[in-house]
Tab-separated table of N, CA, C and O in Angstrom:
chain	number	residue	atom	x	y	z
A	1	MET	N	0.884	-1.303	0.017
A	1	MET	CA	0.337	-0.085	0.065
A	1	MET	C	0.838	1.480	-0.163
A	1	MET	O	0.025	2.529	-0.776
A	2	ARG	N	2.371	0.973	1.006
A	2	ARG	CA	2.837	2.603	1.073
A	2	ARG	C	3.336	2.622	-0.308
A	2	ARG	O	3.844	3.598	-0.715
A	3	TYR	N	3.875	1.826	-1.526
A	3	TYR	CA	4.328	1.572	-2.694
A	3	TYR	C	3.272	2.673	-3.505
A	3	TYR	O	3.414	3.380	-4.513
A	4	LEU	N	2.566	2.202	-3.454
A	4	LEU	CA	0.938	2.818	-4.447
A	4	LEU	C	0.654	4.192	-4.554
A	4	LEU	O	1.212	4.941	-5.054
A	5	VAL	N	0.806	4.478	-2.711
A	5	VAL	CA	0.048	5.833	-2.413
A	5	VAL	C	1.731	6.209	-2.496
A	5	VAL	O	2.129	7.587	-3.432
A	6	CYS	N	3.410	6.174	-2.737
A	6	CYS	CA	4.872	6.855	-3.313
A	6	CYS	C	4.241	7.444	-4.948
A	6	CYS	O	5.115	8.157	-5.444
A	7	LEU	N	4.214	5.838	-5.384
A	7	LEU	CA	3.500	5.519	-6.508
A	7	LEU	C	2.877	6.942	-7.339
A	7	LEU	O	3.338	7.819	-7.665
A	8	VAL	N	1.648	6.830	-7.294
A	8	VAL	CA	0.429	8.181	-7.075
A	8	VAL	C	1.417	9.631	-6.745
A	8	VAL	O	1.118	10.289	-7.891
A	9	VAL	N	1.751	9.834	-5.668
A	9	VAL	CA	2.584	11.813	-5.206
A	9	VAL	C	3.307	11.306	-6.105
A	9	VAL	O	3.629	12.867	-6.347
A	10	GLY	N	4.171	10.771	-6.503
A	10	GLY	CA	5.625	10.844	-7.698
A	10	GLY	C	4.744	10.882	-9.100
A	10	GLY	O	5.264	12.299	-9.652
A	11	ILE	N	3.638	10.168	-9.099
A	11	ILE	CA	2.959	10.519	-10.909
A	11	ILE	C	2.501	11.971	-10.959
A	11	ILE	O	2.577	13.062	-11.464
A	12	LEU	N	1.972	12.838	-9.489
A	12	LEU	CA	1.727	13.572	-9.591
A	12	LEU	C	2.468	15.055	-9.590
A	12	LEU	O	2.516	15.952	-10.509
A	13	ILE	N	3.357	14.502	-9.054
A	13	ILE	CA	4.774	15.639	-8.345
A	13	ILE	C	5.107	15.837	-10.262
A	13	ILE	O	6.016	16.629	-10.541
A	14	GLY	N	5.257	14.487	-10.909
A	14	GLY	CA	5.379	14.693	-12.884
A	14	GLY	C	5.055	15.832	-13.094
A	14	GLY	O	4.869	15.916	-13.969
A	15	ALA	N	3.644	15.315	-12.932
A	15	ALA	CA	2.681	16.218	-13.588
A	15	ALA	C	2.978	17.357	-13.598
A	15	ALA	O	2.607	18.176	-14.801
A	16	LEU	N	2.496	17.584	-12.134
A	16	LEU	CA	2.886	19.403	-12.404
A	16	LEU	C	4.225	20.266	-12.938
A	16	LEU	O	3.861	21.005	-13.299
A	17	CYS	N	5.072	19.456	-12.578
A	17	CYS	CA	6.228	19.927	-12.764
A	17	CYS	C	6.348	20.107	-14.112
A	17	CYS	O	6.975	20.839	-15.207
A	18	THR	N	6.190	19.244	-14.768
A	18	THR	CA	5.849	19.200	-16.659
A	18	THR	C	5.166	20.337	-16.508
A	18	THR	O	5.207	20.661	-17.872
A	19	THR	N	4.216	20.180	-16.373
A	19	THR	CA	2.710	21.404	-16.460
A	19	THR	C	3.700	23.035	-16.582
A	19	THR	O	3.882	23.681	-17.108
A	20	MET	N	3.940	22.581	-15.417
A	20	MET	CA	5.321	24.541	-15.064
A	20	MET	C	5.957	24.363	-16.223
A	20	MET	O	6.074	25.656	-16.667
A	21	VAL	N	7.240	23.228	-16.126
A	21	VAL	CA	7.950	23.586	-17.258
A	21	VAL	C	7.060	23.971	-18.830
A	21	VAL	O	7.848	24.772	-19.550
A	22	ALA	N	6.408	23.672	-18.912
A	22	ALA	CA	5.964	23.482	-20.202
A	22	ALA	C	5.059	25.083	-20.466
A	22	ALA	O	5.219	25.682	-21.209
A	23	ARG	N	4.404	25.322	-19.519
A	23	ARG	CA	3.909	26.812	-19.321
A	23	ARG	C	5.346	27.936	-19.353
A	23	ARG	O	5.635	29.104	-20.271
A	24	VAL	N	6.076	28.324	-19.011
A	24	VAL	CA	7.903	28.554	-19.127
A	24	VAL	C	8.245	28.411	-20.025
A	24	VAL	O	8.478	29.823	-20.734
A	25	LEU	N	9.118	27.547	-20.825
A	25	LEU	CA	8.914	27.142	-22.396
A	25	LEU	C	7.609	27.985	-22.663
A	25	LEU	O	7.694	28.928	-23.890
A	26	ALA	N	5.824	28.240	-23.077
A	26	ALA	CA	5.483	29.274	-23.641
A	26	ALA	C	5.435	30.384	-24.081
A	26	ALA	O	5.222	30.682	-24.452
A	27	GLN	N	5.558	30.485	-22.947
A	27	GLN	CA	6.137	32.064	-22.522
A	27	GLN	C	7.057	32.767	-22.921
A	27	GLN	O	7.407	34.294	-23.540
A	28	ARG	N	8.215	31.675	-23.233
A	28	ARG	CA	9.571	32.116	-24.304
A	28	ARG	C	9.773	32.428	-25.718
A	28	ARG	O	9.835	33.214	-26.754
A	29	GLU	N	8.100	31.742	-25.681
A	29	GLU	CA	8.152	31.575	-27.509
A	29	GLU	C	7.638	33.484	-27.939
A	29	GLU	O	7.016	34.210	-27.272
A	30	ASP	N	7.446	33.587	-29.326
A	30	ASP	CA	7.098	35.147	-29.736
A	30	ASP	C	6.105	34.950	-30.133
A	30	ASP	O	5.499	34.060	-30.312
A	31	PRO	N	4.900	35.980	-29.236
A	31	PRO	CA	3.432	35.725	-29.716
A	31	PRO	C	3.221	36.567	-31.253
A	31	PRO	O	2.327	36.203	-31.767
A	32	TRP	N	3.557	37.007	-31.631
A	32	TRP	CA	3.393	38.012	-32.977
A	32	TRP	C	3.787	37.258	-34.030
A	32	TRP	O	2.171	37.110	-34.785
A	33	PRO	N	4.020	36.286	-34.649
A	33	PRO	CA	3.824	35.171	-35.903
A	33	PRO	C	2.953	34.715	-35.502
A	33	PRO	O	1.750	35.212	-36.577
A	34	HIS	N	2.137	34.183	-34.581
A	34	HIS	CA	1.173	33.063	-34.211
A	34	HIS	C	-0.444	33.917	-34.230
A	34	HIS	O	-1.334	34.543	-35.226
A	35	ALA	N	0.575	35.290	-33.603
A	35	ALA	CA	-1.332	36.926	-33.943
A	35	ALA	C	-1.769	37.134	-34.876
A	35	ALA	O	-2.636	37.067	-35.812
A	36	ILE	N	-0.169	37.283	-35.763
A	36	ILE	CA	-0.733	38.055	-37.639
A	36	ILE	C	-1.505	37.045	-37.872
A	36	ILE	O	-1.814	37.313	-38.872
A	37	MET	N	-0.840	35.820	-37.549
A	37	MET	CA	-1.873	34.937	-38.458
A	37	MET	C	-3.188	34.673	-38.195
A	37	MET	O	-4.550	34.078	-39.616
A	38	GLN	N	-3.788	34.599	-37.044
A	38	GLN	CA	-4.568	34.037	-36.209
A	38	GLN	C	-5.149	35.677	-37.076
A	38	GLN	O	-6.898	35.450	-37.270
A	39	VAL	N	-4.920	36.957	-36.950
A	39	VAL	CA	-5.555	38.364	-37.547
A	39	VAL	C	-5.838	38.685	-38.987
A	39	VAL	O	-7.371	38.534	-39.193
A	40	MET	N	-4.958	37.407	-39.190
A	40	MET	CA	-5.222	37.739	-41.498
A	40	MET	C	-6.135	36.868	-40.886
A	40	MET	O	-6.876	37.441	-42.292
A	41	ARG	N	-6.703	35.389	-40.702
A	41	ARG	CA	-7.415	34.634	-40.528
A	41	ARG	C	-8.912	35.087	-40.807
A	41	ARG	O	-9.692	34.554	-41.448
A	42	HIS	N	-9.159	35.892	-39.771
A	42	HIS	CA	-9.979	36.656	-39.354
A	42	HIS	C	-10.601	37.205	-39.892
A	42	HIS	O	-12.212	37.933	-40.907
A	43	GLU	N	-9.916	38.389	-40.375
A	43	GLU	CA	-9.971	39.610	-41.926
A	43	GLU	C	-10.099	38.871	-43.456
A	43	GLU	O	-10.550	39.382	-43.904
A	44	LEU	N	-10.071	37.973	-43.645
A	44	LEU	CA	-9.784	37.097	-44.777
A	44	LEU	C	-11.002	36.597	-44.825
A	44	LEU	O	-11.988	36.726	-46.011
A	45	LYS	N	-12.109	35.993	-43.495
A	45	LYS	CA	-13.250	35.613	-43.074
A	45	LYS	C	-14.035	37.038	-43.438
A	45	LYS	O	-14.463	36.242	-44.110
A	46	GLN	N	-13.768	37.703	-43.087
A	46	GLN	CA	-14.325	39.582	-43.462
A	46	GLN	C	-14.734	39.112	-44.599
A	46	GLN	O	-15.117	40.287	-44.837
A	47	ALA	N	-13.615	40.172	-45.565
A	47	ALA	CA	-13.614	40.138	-46.912
A	47	ALA	C	-14.506	39.049	-47.423
A	47	ALA	O	-15.113	39.608	-48.455
A	48	ARG	N	-13.788	37.755	-47.134
A	48	ARG	CA	-14.949	36.386	-48.087
A	48	ARG	C	-16.164	36.754	-47.548
A	48	ARG	O	-17.850	36.636	-48.866
A	49	ASN	N	-17.173	37.201	-46.770
A	49	ASN	CA	-18.070	37.377	-46.208
A	49	ASN	C	-18.438	38.375	-47.077
A	49	ASN	O	-20.185	38.649	-47.197
A	50	LEU	N	-17.850	39.710	-46.840
A	50	LEU	CA	-18.388	41.165	-48.001
A	50	LEU	C	-18.729	41.136	-49.098
A	50	LEU	O	-18.152	42.314	-49.958
A	51	ALA	N	-17.305	40.249	-49.341
A	51	ALA	CA	-17.900	39.582	-51.219
A	51	ALA	C	-18.478	39.931	-51.516
A	51	ALA	O	-19.028	40.146	-52.470
A	52	LYS	N	-20.312	40.077	-51.178
A	52	LYS	CA	-20.975	39.462	-51.705
A	52	LYS	C	-21.761	40.238	-52.508
A	52	LYS	O	-21.622	41.470	-52.251
A	53	PRO	N	-22.488	40.170	-53.479
A	53	PRO	CA	-22.849	41.331	-54.142
A	53	PRO	C	-23.671	42.298	-52.801
A	53	PRO	O	-24.559	42.019	-52.442
A	54	GLY	N	-23.868	43.666	-53.442
A	54	GLY	CA	-24.577	44.564	-52.114
A	54	GLY	C	-23.262	44.827	-51.159
A	54	GLY	O	-23.815	45.591	-50.593
A	55	GLN	N	-22.849	44.195	-50.819
A	55	GLN	CA	-21.547	44.900	-49.738
A	55	GLN	C	-20.138	44.919	-50.018
A	55	GLN	O	-19.917	45.219	-49.279
A	56	CYS	N	-19.941	44.538	-50.986
A	56	CYS	CA	-18.032	44.761	-51.813
A	56	CYS	C	-18.257	46.084	-51.375
A	56	CYS	O	-16.597	46.682	-51.631
A	57	ALA	N	-19.133	47.360	-51.955
A	57	ALA	CA	-18.658	48.556	-52.059
A	57	ALA	C	-19.100	48.823	-50.373
A	57	ALA	O	-18.988	50.393	-50.888
A	58	THR	N	-19.116	48.623	-49.688
A	58	THR	CA	-19.187	49.604	-48.236
A	58	THR	C	-18.163	49.371	-47.679
A	58	THR	O	-16.993	48.748	-47.989
A	59	PRO	N	-17.909	50.764	-46.911
A	59	PRO	CA	-16.270	50.964	-45.975
A	59	PRO	C	-15.994	49.581	-45.372
A	59	PRO	O	-14.828	50.012	-45.585
A	60	SER	N	-16.819	49.611	-44.511
A	60	SER	CA	-16.427	48.254	-44.445
A	60	SER	C	-15.044	46.805	-44.875
A	60	SER	O	-14.280	46.030	-44.524
A	61	ALA	N	-15.925	46.949	-46.028
A	61	ALA	CA	-15.173	45.594	-47.423
A	61	ALA	C	-14.245	46.548	-47.553
A	61	ALA	O	-12.897	45.383	-47.471
A	62	ASN	N	-13.458	47.525	-47.784
A	62	ASN	CA	-12.511	48.581	-48.152
A	62	ASN	C	-11.944	47.963	-46.721
A	62	ASN	O	-10.367	47.912	-47.315
A	63	LEU	N	-12.536	48.335	-46.100
A	63	LEU	CA	-11.785	48.928	-44.720
A	63	LEU	C	-10.466	47.482	-44.349
A	63	LEU	O	-9.629	47.047	-44.064
A	64	THR	N	-12.013	46.445	-44.375
A	64	THR	CA	-11.278	44.517	-44.210
A	64	THR	C	-9.702	44.809	-45.311
A	64	THR	O	-8.601	43.763	-44.712
A	65	LEU	N	-9.940	44.355	-46.607
A	65	LEU	CA	-8.673	44.614	-47.305
A	65	LEU	C	-7.506	45.358	-47.203
A	65	LEU	O	-6.422	44.975	-47.079
A	66	GLN	N	-8.269	46.599	-46.697
A	66	GLN	CA	-6.385	47.586	-45.904
A	66	GLN	C	-5.896	46.499	-44.473
A	66	GLN	O	-4.675	46.720	-45.061
A	67	HIS	N	-6.727	46.197	-44.041
A	67	HIS	CA	-5.945	45.942	-42.966
A	67	HIS	C	-5.246	44.586	-43.485
A	67	HIS	O	-4.351	44.257	-42.678
A	68	LEU	N	-6.161	43.252	-44.562
A	68	LEU	CA	-5.039	42.458	-44.673
A	68	LEU	C	-4.003	42.778	-45.837
A	68	LEU	O	-2.814	42.445	-45.070
A	69	GLN	N	-4.026	44.127	-46.311
A	69	GLN	CA	-2.293	44.898	-46.877
A	69	GLN	C	-1.758	44.839	-45.527
A	69	GLN	O	-0.224	45.089	-45.909
A	70	LEU	N	-2.206	45.761	-44.321
A	70	LEU	CA	-1.173	46.495	-43.522
A	70	LEU	C	-0.531	44.807	-43.279
A	70	LEU	O	0.920	44.896	-42.462
A	71	MET	N	-1.240	43.788	-42.605
A	71	MET	CA	-0.268	43.040	-41.872
A	71	MET	C	0.282	41.893	-43.057
A	71	MET	O	1.417	41.496	-42.735
A	72	ALA	N	-0.131	41.743	-44.437
A	72	ALA	CA	1.063	41.280	-44.798
A	72	ALA	C	2.110	41.926	-45.359
A	72	ALA	O	3.451	41.268	-45.399
A	73	ASN	N	2.412	43.324	-45.117
A	73	ASN	CA	3.365	43.627	-45.679
A	73	ASN	C	4.506	43.432	-43.524
A	73	ASN	O	5.877	43.724	-43.806
A	74	ASP	N	4.195	43.668	-42.901
A	74	ASP	CA	4.133	42.477	-42.032
A	74	ASP	C	4.519	40.978	-41.487
A	74	ASP	O	5.732	40.203	-40.193
A	75	ILE	N	4.991	40.662	-42.714
A	75	ILE	CA	4.316	39.135	-42.816
A	75	ILE	C	5.928	38.082	-42.273
A	75	ILE	O	6.267	37.701	-41.561
A	76	GLU	N	7.508	39.211	-43.433
A	76	GLU	CA	8.169	38.774	-42.987
A	76	GLU	C	8.899	38.909	-42.476
A	76	GLU	O	10.016	38.259	-41.443
A	77	PRO	N	8.885	40.433	-41.605
A	77	PRO	CA	9.333	40.921	-40.435
A	77	PRO	C	8.943	39.654	-38.648
A	77	PRO	O	10.182	38.972	-37.925
A	78	ALA	N	7.819	39.212	-39.138
A	78	ALA	CA	7.183	38.474	-37.839
A	78	ALA	C	8.021	37.273	-38.283
A	78	ALA	O	7.708	36.395	-36.782
A	79	LEU	N	7.616	36.200	-39.450
A	79	LEU	CA	8.155	35.419	-39.163
A	79	LEU	C	9.516	34.840	-39.942
A	79	LEU	O	10.059	33.291	-39.529
A	80	LEU	N	10.093	35.747	-39.912
A	80	LEU	CA	11.780	35.339	-40.492
A	80	LEU	C	12.612	36.114	-39.759
A	80	LEU	O	12.540	36.971	-39.870
A	81	ALA	N	13.144	35.236	-39.270
A	81	ALA	CA	14.425	36.410	-38.612
A	81	ALA	C	15.803	36.082	-39.463
A	81	ALA	O	16.446	37.368	-38.863
A	82	ASP	N	15.442	35.995	-40.797
A	82	ASP	CA	16.677	36.793	-41.252
A	82	ASP	C	16.408	36.556	-42.318
A	82	ASP	O	15.862	35.044	-43.478
A	83	VAL	N	14.998	37.489	-43.597
A	83	VAL	CA	14.398	37.800	-44.943
A	83	VAL	C	15.007	37.258	-45.992
A	83	VAL	O	14.800	36.706	-46.840
A	84	ASP	N	16.557	37.144	-45.664
A	84	ASP	CA	16.849	37.218	-47.093
A	84	ASP	C	17.625	35.583	-47.661
A	84	ASP	O	17.247	35.294	-48.122
A	85	GLU	N	17.309	34.977	-46.143
A	85	GLU	CA	17.366	32.992	-46.455
A	85	GLU	C	16.842	32.562	-46.528
A	85	GLU	O	16.615	31.577	-47.521
A	86	GLN	N	15.481	33.126	-47.042
A	86	GLN	CA	13.835	32.628	-47.376
A	86	GLN	C	13.677	33.393	-48.068
A	86	GLN	O	12.080	33.349	-48.300
A	87	ARG	N	14.016	32.713	-49.915
A	87	ARG	CA	13.794	33.449	-51.013
A	87	ARG	C	12.104	32.960	-51.608
A	87	ARG	O	11.325	33.793	-51.601
A	88	VAL	N	12.377	31.379	-51.166
A	88	VAL	CA	11.115	31.210	-51.267
A	88	VAL	C	9.160	31.851	-50.605
A	88	VAL	O	8.426	32.378	-51.209
A	89	PHE	N	10.044	32.058	-49.448
A	89	PHE	CA	8.366	32.508	-48.626
A	89	PHE	C	8.045	33.679	-48.702
A	89	PHE	O	7.203	34.009	-48.647
A	90	THR	N	9.648	34.374	-49.459
A	90	THR	CA	10.043	36.186	-50.059
A	90	THR	C	8.280	36.377	-50.633
A	90	THR	O	7.845	37.376	-50.846
A	91	GLN	N	8.760	34.698	-52.052
A	91	GLN	CA	8.326	35.461	-52.667
A	91	GLN	C	6.503	34.905	-52.810
A	91	GLN	O	5.557	35.816	-53.856
A	92	TYR	N	6.824	33.922	-51.840
A	92	TYR	CA	4.524	33.589	-51.065
A	92	TYR	C	4.304	34.805	-50.625
A	92	TYR	O	2.887	35.174	-50.927
A	93	ALA	N	5.418	35.950	-49.971
A	93	ALA	CA	4.060	36.690	-49.536
A	93	ALA	C	3.978	37.896	-49.979
A	93	ALA	O	3.475	38.966	-50.515
A	94	SER	N	5.316	37.641	-51.422
A	94	SER	CA	4.797	38.973	-51.997
A	94	SER	C	3.407	38.468	-53.319
A	94	SER	O	3.310	39.566	-53.397
A	95	ASP	N	3.681	37.487	-53.204
A	95	ASP	CA	2.283	37.115	-54.538
A	95	ASP	C	0.900	37.342	-53.248
A	95	ASP	O	-0.294	37.532	-54.028
A	96	LEU	N	0.981	37.110	-51.922
A	96	LEU	CA	-0.550	37.212	-51.879
A	96	LEU	C	-0.513	38.898	-51.638
A	96	LEU	O	-1.778	39.552	-51.696
A	97	ARG	N	0.715	39.840	-51.466
A	97	ARG	CA	-0.046	40.944	-51.448
A	97	ARG	C	0.063	41.394	-52.604
A	97	ARG	O	-0.847	42.567	-52.658
A	98	LYS	N	0.150	41.116	-54.052
A	98	LYS	CA	0.006	41.512	-55.356
A	98	LYS	C	-1.611	40.532	-55.143
A	98	LYS	O	-2.275	42.072	-55.515
A	99	GLU	N	-2.101	39.190	-54.211
A	99	GLU	CA	-3.617	40.316	-54.671
A	99	GLU	C	-4.626	40.626	-54.311
A	99	GLU	O	-5.621	40.972	-54.507
A	100	ILE	N	-3.876	40.940	-52.555
A	100	ILE	CA	-4.554	42.228	-52.146
A	100	ILE	C	-4.898	43.206	-52.797
A	100	ILE	O	-6.215	43.817	-53.320
A	101	GLU	N	-3.582	43.818	-53.154
A	101	GLU	CA	-3.808	44.891	-53.579
A	101	GLU	C	-5.165	44.706	-55.227
A	101	GLU	O	-5.813	46.312	-55.744
A	102	ARG	N	-4.827	44.282	-56.469
A	102	ARG	CA	-5.958	43.180	-57.019
A	102	ARG	C	-7.327	43.834	-56.205
A	102	ARG	O	-8.212	43.855	-57.094
A	103	ALA	N	-7.866	43.274	-55.271
A	103	ALA	CA	-9.413	43.232	-54.559
A	103	ALA	C	-9.476	44.160	-54.431
A	103	ALA	O	-10.129	45.038	-54.685
A	104	ILE	N	-8.278	45.280	-53.720
A	104	ILE	CA	-8.143	46.314	-53.620
A	104	ILE	C	-9.126	47.600	-54.398
A	104	ILE	O	-9.592	48.022	-54.654
A	105	ALA	N	-8.023	46.970	-55.916
A	105	ALA	CA	-7.755	47.882	-57.448
A	105	ALA	C	-9.475	47.301	-58.121
A	105	ALA	O	-10.285	48.351	-58.988
A	106	SER	N	-10.113	45.806	-57.439
A	106	SER	CA	-11.254	46.233	-57.912
A	106	SER	C	-12.529	46.969	-57.687
A	106	SER	O	-13.307	46.885	-58.852
A	107	GLY	N	-12.588	47.496	-56.912
A	107	GLY	CA	-13.382	48.696	-56.679
A	107	GLY	C	-14.674	48.556	-56.216
A	107	GLY	O	-15.523	47.224	-55.198
A	108	ASP	N	-15.765	47.968	-57.106
A	108	ASP	CA	-17.177	48.010	-56.743
A	108	ASP	C	-17.869	47.013	-57.341
A	108	ASP	O	-19.027	46.531	-56.933
A	109	ASP	N	-16.729	46.872	-58.344
A	109	ASP	CA	-17.160	45.377	-58.986
A	109	ASP	C	-17.364	44.341	-58.172
A	109	ASP	O	-15.585	43.272	-57.594
A	110	CYS	N	-18.500	43.482	-57.961
A	110	CYS	CA	-18.774	42.536	-56.611
A	110	CYS	C	-17.917	40.822	-57.545
A	110	CYS	O	-17.511	40.252	-56.273
A	111	ALA	N	-17.864	40.818	-58.380
A	111	ALA	CA	-18.203	39.795	-58.793
A	111	ALA	C	-15.877	39.976	-59.026
A	111	ALA	O	-15.469	38.649	-58.798
A	112	ALA	N	-15.539	40.734	-59.673
A	112	ALA	CA	-14.272	40.489	-59.456
A	112	ALA	C	-13.822	40.705	-58.575
A	112	ALA	O	-12.330	40.581	-57.805
A	113	ARG	N	-13.871	40.846	-57.382
A	113	ARG	CA	-13.878	41.719	-55.581
A	113	ARG	C	-13.773	39.712	-55.521
A	113	ARG	O	-12.721	39.364	-55.053
A	114	SER	N	-14.764	39.278	-55.358
A	114	SER	CA	-15.018	38.341	-55.178
A	114	SER	C	-13.982	36.993	-55.440
A	114	SER	O	-13.465	36.044	-54.877
A	115	GLU	N	-14.006	36.655	-56.561
A	115	GLU	CA	-12.624	36.066	-56.910
A	115	GLU	C	-11.243	36.130	-56.641
A	115	GLU	O	-10.131	35.508	-57.098
A	116	ALA	N	-11.205	38.422	-56.314
A	116	ALA	CA	-9.677	38.149	-55.988
A	116	ALA	C	-9.062	37.617	-54.373
A	116	ALA	O	-8.339	37.230	-54.038
A	117	VAL	N	-10.774	37.570	-53.504
A	117	VAL	CA	-11.031	37.114	-52.605
A	117	VAL	C	-9.995	35.568	-52.352
A	117	VAL	O	-9.414	35.331	-51.925
A	118	THR	N	-10.960	35.092	-53.521
A	118	THR	CA	-10.423	33.186	-53.210
A	118	THR	C	-9.418	33.305	-53.839
A	118	THR	O	-8.765	32.340	-53.501
A	119	ALA	N	-8.636	34.414	-54.622
A	119	ALA	CA	-6.800	33.978	-55.143
A	119	ALA	C	-5.971	34.761	-54.591
A	119	ALA	O	-5.212	34.300	-53.803
A	120	ILE	N	-6.282	35.941	-53.043
A	120	ILE	CA	-6.205	35.543	-51.681
A	120	ILE	C	-6.043	34.555	-51.010
A	120	ILE	O	-4.767	33.899	-50.714
A	121	ASP	N	-7.181	33.427	-50.409
A	121	ASP	CA	-7.198	32.442	-50.377
A	121	ASP	C	-5.688	31.241	-50.696
A	121	ASP	O	-5.296	30.876	-49.955
A	122	HIS	N	-6.022	31.347	-52.136
A	122	HIS	CA	-5.276	30.200	-52.825
A	122	HIS	C	-4.077	30.915	-52.357
A	122	HIS	O	-2.636	29.924	-52.225
A	123	ALA	N	-3.455	32.077	-52.523
A	123	ALA	CA	-2.178	33.246	-52.479
A	123	ALA	C	-1.860	31.972	-50.652
A	123	ALA	O	-0.375	31.678	-50.500
A	124	CYS	N	-2.992	31.981	-49.974
A	124	CYS	CA	-2.626	31.738	-48.696
A	124	CYS	C	-2.254	30.350	-48.235
A	124	CYS	O	-1.703	30.071	-47.817
A	125	ASP	N	-3.081	29.415	-49.175
A	125	ASP	CA	-2.856	27.784	-48.876
A	125	ASP	C	-1.918	27.639	-49.474
A	125	ASP	O	-1.126	27.263	-49.376
A	126	ALA	N	-1.211	28.258	-49.902
A	126	ALA	CA	-0.475	28.136	-51.207
A	126	ALA	C	0.979	28.173	-50.456
A	126	ALA	O	1.948	26.980	-50.021
A	127	CYS	N	1.322	29.306	-49.741
A	127	CYS	CA	2.971	29.210	-48.597
A	127	CYS	C	2.636	27.754	-47.652
A	127	CYS	O	3.009	27.595	-46.714
A	128	HIS	N	1.211	27.740	-47.335
A	128	HIS	CA	0.838	27.120	-45.712
A	128	HIS	C	1.192	25.572	-46.330
A	128	HIS	O	1.655	24.784	-45.570
A	129	ARG	N	1.236	25.242	-47.278
A	129	ARG	CA	1.235	23.760	-47.744
A	129	ARG	C	2.829	23.562	-47.783
A	129	ARG	O	3.354	23.038	-47.475
A	130	ASP	N	3.826	24.916	-48.394
A	130	ASP	CA	4.937	24.283	-47.625
A	130	ASP	C	5.817	24.683	-46.612
A	130	ASP	O	6.488	24.114	-45.879
A	131	TYR	N	4.935	25.874	-45.383
A	131	TYR	CA	5.276	25.657	-44.285
A	131	TYR	C	4.748	25.924	-42.942
A	131	TYR	O	4.788	26.907	-41.974
A	132	ARG	N	3.985	25.137	-42.558
A	132	ARG	CA	2.871	25.344	-41.597
A	132	ARG	C	3.236	24.319	-41.054
A	132	ARG	O	4.050	23.318	-41.371
């Protein structure tokens, strides 16, 4: 019985110490890369919802694309330690920025905006296939 109690107490102390170490290591990570991807995912979802007929010409639809454009400019600094080393990643980011610019340039044409938002989604997927 004594050995069983010692075993259970040892397992509990081990689990507690493991949890503490995991939290310390998680706090050392930079939250910026994860945060920028989460916000871009949210803005892309909003852009997709606002690309529907009758909603694509609203100020909020344009603002959503401008938010995406601002965050796309921060992708390399957020995710790369040395920008010069990752030529492929930089190309993916450049392609994303071009698609966002195309969506902004579509203006009030809902069909073109919807197509451009789909292209932005494909640009994100292309990068995530290699780097996620």
